[in-house]
Amino acid sequence: MSQTSIAEARGLLNAKDFGILSTISLKLEGFPFGSVVPYCLDEQGMPVVLISTIAEHTKNIASDNRCSITIIADNSDVQTKGRLCVIGNMELLETEEEHTKERYYRHFPKSRGYSQTHNFFFYRLRPVSIRFIGGFGAIHWIEASDFLIQNPFHGQGEERVVNHMNEDHLKDLISYCECFKDMTIDSNDIVRMVGIDRWGFDVFVNDQKVRFNLESPITNAMEARESLVALSKAARQTH
């Protein structure tokens, strides 16, 4: 398995924030059951979801926790779209995993009150294997051990970078969206960084996730600062 294919698969999972959750139906005796769920990634790159006990997919998981999440890239031709299927076992998050929960809330702030009002609980999909199709003929099985890797910023380090960018460099975040994603940002739009990892960072414009990939991997705050400063300079040069 080439590192390029693994990087492309990770890139697709990072780029999106929702997928099709497939569970094994309890009501219909083992038939597959599909539903759409938002997700973000934990410190190792595993999908994390927040789901209600009354939802059909949660009932299915309680009976049999084998499931998958399928993600499809944006493309006009469905046969050439990149797609990724993360197959594994769904497990409840531990109570003390507050940084992972806060990361989810940054991505989906409206969900913060769900667990108190609608019996929502956090789950992570622990991969067994990953199926990645990068396009016609580019078909791969990826081992979970090759796919997962620690986010060096997870926890307070990530929160510091995110808070700093949102509080002191909002104009730069807007500039990134306008210059590198060809977006039009007006005064009513809410732009915010929500996460950073070794390959890039996530920004939301209102409810739309915008993924920015970096040219080189980063592993600490200094490298993050250097990459973001370089991106800001490149954005200014395009004006």
Coordinates of C-alpha atoms in Angstrom, one line a residue:
M1 CA 0.0 0.0 0.0
S2 CA 1.5 3.3 -1.1
Q3 CA 1.8 6.2 1.3
T4 CA 0.2 8.4 -1.3
S5 CA -3.0 6.3 -1.3
I6 CA -3.1 6.3 2.5
A7 CA -2.7 10.1 2.5
E8 CA -5.5 10.5 0.0
A9 CA -7.8 8.4 2.1
R10 CA -7.0 10.4 5.2
G11 CA -7.5 13.6 3.3
L12 CA -11.0 12.6 2.2
L13 CA -11.9 11.6 5.8
N14 CA -10.5 15.0 7.1
A15 CA -12.3 17.0 4.4
K16 CA -15.8 15.9 5.2
D17 CA -17.9 16.2 8.3
F18 CA -20.8 13.7 7.6
G19 CA -21.2 10.3 6.2
I20 CA -23.5 7.3 5.8
L21 CA -23.6 5.2 9.0
S22 CA -24.4 1.6 8.2
T23 CA -25.5 -0.6 11.0
I24 CA -27.0 -4.1 11.3
S25 CA -30.7 -3.9 11.7
L26 CA -32.3 -5.2 14.9
K27 CA -35.9 -4.7 13.7
L28 CA -35.3 -6.3 10.3
E29 CA -33.2 -9.3 11.5
G30 CA -29.8 -8.4 10.2
F31 CA -30.5 -6.4 7.1
P32 CA -28.2 -3.4 6.6
F33 CA -29.6 -0.1 7.8
G34 CA -28.3 3.3 6.6
S35 CA -28.5 6.7 8.1
V36 CA -26.6 10.0 7.8
V37 CA -24.5 11.3 10.7
P38 CA -22.2 14.2 11.4
Y39 CA -18.7 13.2 12.6
C40 CA -15.4 14.7 13.6
L41 CA -12.1 12.9 14.3
D42 CA -10.5 12.0 17.6
E43 CA -6.8 12.3 18.4
Q44 CA -6.0 9.2 16.3
G45 CA -8.2 10.0 13.4
M46 CA -11.2 7.8 14.4
P47 CA -14.7 9.1 13.5
V48 CA -16.7 10.3 16.6
V49 CA -20.4 10.7 16.4
L50 CA -23.1 12.0 18.9
I51 CA -26.2 9.8 18.6
S52 CA -29.4 9.4 20.6
T53 CA -30.6 6.3 22.4
I54 CA -33.9 6.6 20.7
A55 CA -32.4 6.5 17.2
E56 CA -32.7 3.4 15.1
H57 CA -29.0 3.2 14.4
T58 CA -28.2 3.4 18.2
K59 CA -30.6 0.6 18.9
N60 CA -28.8 -1.4 16.2
I61 CA -25.4 -0.7 17.7
A62 CA -26.5 -1.7 21.2
S63 CA -27.4 -5.1 19.7
D64 CA -24.4 -5.5 17.4
N65 CA -21.7 -2.8 17.3
R66 CA -20.2 -3.8 13.9
C67 CA -20.8 -0.9 11.5
S68 CA -19.2 1.4 8.9
I69 CA -19.2 5.0 7.9
T70 CA -19.0 5.8 4.1
I71 CA -17.8 9.2 2.9
I72 CA -18.0 10.4 -0.7
A73 CA -15.9 13.2 -2.3
D74 CA -17.5 16.0 -4.2
N75 CA -17.5 15.4 -7.9
S76 CA -20.0 15.7 -10.7
D77 CA -19.4 12.1 -11.9
V78 CA -20.4 9.5 -9.3
Q79 CA -18.3 6.8 -10.9
T80 CA -15.1 8.9 -10.6
K81 CA -15.7 10.1 -7.1
G82 CA -13.3 9.2 -4.4
R83 CA -15.0 7.3 -1.6
L84 CA -14.0 5.8 1.7
C85 CA -15.6 3.2 3.9
V86 CA -14.4 3.0 7.5
I87 CA -15.4 -0.5 8.8
G88 CA -15.1 -1.3 12.5
N89 CA -16.7 -1.5 15.9
M90 CA -18.6 1.3 17.5
E91 CA -17.7 2.0 21.2
L92 CA -18.9 4.5 23.8
L93 CA -16.5 7.3 24.6
E94 CA -15.1 7.2 28.1
T95 CA -16.5 9.9 30.4
E96 CA -13.2 11.6 30.9
E97 CA -12.5 12.2 27.2
E98 CA -13.4 15.8 27.5
H99 CA -11.0 17.1 24.8
T100 CA -12.5 14.8 22.2
K101 CA -16.0 15.9 23.2
E102 CA -15.0 19.6 23.0
R103 CA -13.5 19.0 19.6
Y104 CA -16.9 17.7 18.4
Y105 CA -18.7 20.7 19.9
R106 CA -16.3 23.1 18.1
H107 CA -17.3 21.4 14.9
F108 CA -21.0 21.3 15.7
P109 CA -21.8 23.9 18.4
K110 CA -25.5 23.4 18.2
S111 CA -25.1 19.9 19.6
R112 CA -23.7 21.0 22.9
G113 CA -27.0 20.7 24.7
Y114 CA -28.1 17.4 23.2
S115 CA -26.7 15.1 25.8
Q116 CA -28.6 16.9 28.5
T117 CA -31.9 17.1 26.8
H118 CA -32.3 14.2 24.3
N119 CA -30.2 11.3 25.7
F120 CA -27.4 11.7 23.3
F121 CA -24.1 9.9 23.8
F122 CA -20.7 10.0 22.1
Y123 CA -19.4 7.0 20.2
R124 CA -16.2 6.4 18.3
L125 CA -15.8 4.0 15.3
R126 CA -12.7 2.0 16.0
P127 CA -11.6 0.8 12.5
V128 CA -10.8 -2.8 11.7
S129 CA -10.1 -2.0 8.0
I130 CA -10.6 0.9 5.5
R131 CA -11.8 0.5 1.9
F132 CA -10.6 3.4 -0.3
I133 CA -11.4 4.0 -3.9
G134 CA -9.5 7.0 -5.3
G135 CA -11.1 6.8 -8.7
F136 CA -11.4 4.3 -11.6
G137 CA -9.0 1.4 -10.9
A138 CA -7.6 3.0 -7.8
I139 CA -9.0 0.5 -5.2
H140 CA -7.3 -0.3 -1.9
W141 CA -7.8 -2.0 1.4
I142 CA -5.9 -0.1 4.1
E143 CA -5.0 -1.6 7.5
A144 CA -6.2 0.4 10.5
S145 CA -2.7 0.4 11.9
D146 CA -1.4 2.2 8.7
F147 CA -4.3 4.6 8.6
L148 CA -4.5 5.9 12.2
I149 CA -1.9 8.4 13.5
Q150 CA -1.8 10.7 16.6
N151 CA -2.8 14.3 16.2
P152 CA 0.1 16.2 17.9
F153 CA -2.2 19.1 18.8
H154 CA -5.0 17.2 20.4
G155 CA -6.2 18.7 23.6
Q156 CA -5.1 22.0 25.1
G157 CA -2.5 22.6 22.4
E158 CA -5.2 22.5 19.7
E159 CA -7.5 24.7 21.7
R160 CA -4.8 27.4 22.1
V161 CA -4.1 27.5 18.4
V162 CA -7.8 27.6 17.5
N163 CA -8.6 30.3 20.1
H164 CA -5.6 32.4 19.0
M165 CA -6.6 32.3 15.3
N166 CA -10.2 33.1 16.0
E167 CA -9.5 35.9 18.4
D168 CA -6.4 37.5 16.8
H169 CA -6.4 36.4 13.1
L170 CA -10.0 36.3 11.9
K171 CA -9.0 38.4 8.9
D172 CA -6.5 35.8 7.9
L173 CA -9.1 33.0 8.2
I174 CA -11.4 35.0 5.9
S175 CA -8.5 35.7 3.5
Y176 CA -7.7 31.9 3.3
C177 CA -11.3 31.2 2.3
E178 CA -11.4 34.0 -0.3
C179 CA -8.0 33.4 -1.8
F180 CA -7.6 29.6 -1.7
K181 CA -11.2 28.4 -1.8
D182 CA -12.6 31.1 -4.1
M183 CA -15.3 31.9 -1.5
T184 CA -17.2 35.2 -1.1
I185 CA -17.4 36.1 2.6
D186 CA -19.7 38.9 3.7
S187 CA -20.1 40.7 7.0
N188 CA -22.9 38.4 8.1
D189 CA -20.9 35.2 7.7
I190 CA -19.5 33.5 10.8
V191 CA -16.0 32.2 10.1
R192 CA -14.1 30.2 12.7
M193 CA -11.3 27.7 13.0
V194 CA -12.3 24.6 14.8
G195 CA -9.4 22.2 14.6
I196 CA -5.8 21.6 13.5
D197 CA -3.7 18.5 12.9
R198 CA -0.4 17.5 11.3
W199 CA -1.8 17.8 7.8
G200 CA -4.0 20.9 7.9
F201 CA -6.8 22.7 9.7
D202 CA -10.6 23.0 9.6
V203 CA -12.5 26.2 9.2
F204 CA -16.3 26.6 9.3
V205 CA -18.0 29.3 7.3
N206 CA -21.4 29.3 9.0
D207 CA -22.3 25.6 8.8
Q208 CA -20.0 24.7 5.9
K209 CA -16.8 22.9 6.7
V210 CA -13.7 24.1 4.7
R211 CA -10.6 22.0 4.9
F212 CA -7.1 23.5 4.3
N213 CA -4.3 21.1 3.6
L214 CA -0.7 22.2 4.4
E215 CA 2.2 21.6 2.1
S216 CA 4.3 19.9 4.8
P217 CA 3.2 18.0 8.0
I218 CA 3.4 20.0 11.2
T219 CA 4.0 18.5 14.7
N220 CA 4.2 21.5 17.1
A221 CA 3.0 25.0 17.8
M222 CA 6.1 26.7 16.1
E223 CA 5.6 24.7 12.9
A224 CA 1.9 25.5 13.0
R225 CA 2.7 29.2 13.3
E226 CA 5.2 29.2 10.5
S227 CA 2.8 27.4 8.2
L228 CA -0.1 29.8 9.0
V229 CA 2.1 32.8 8.5
A230 CA 3.3 31.5 5.2
L231 CA -0.3 30.9 4.2
S232 CA -1.2 34.5 5.1
K233 CA 1.7 35.9 3.1
A234 CA 0.6 33.8 0.1
A235 CA -2.9 35.1 0.5
R236 CA -1.8 38.7 0.5
Q237 CA 0.2 38.2 -2.6
T238 CA -2.8 37.0 -4.5
H239 CA -4.6 40.3 -4.0

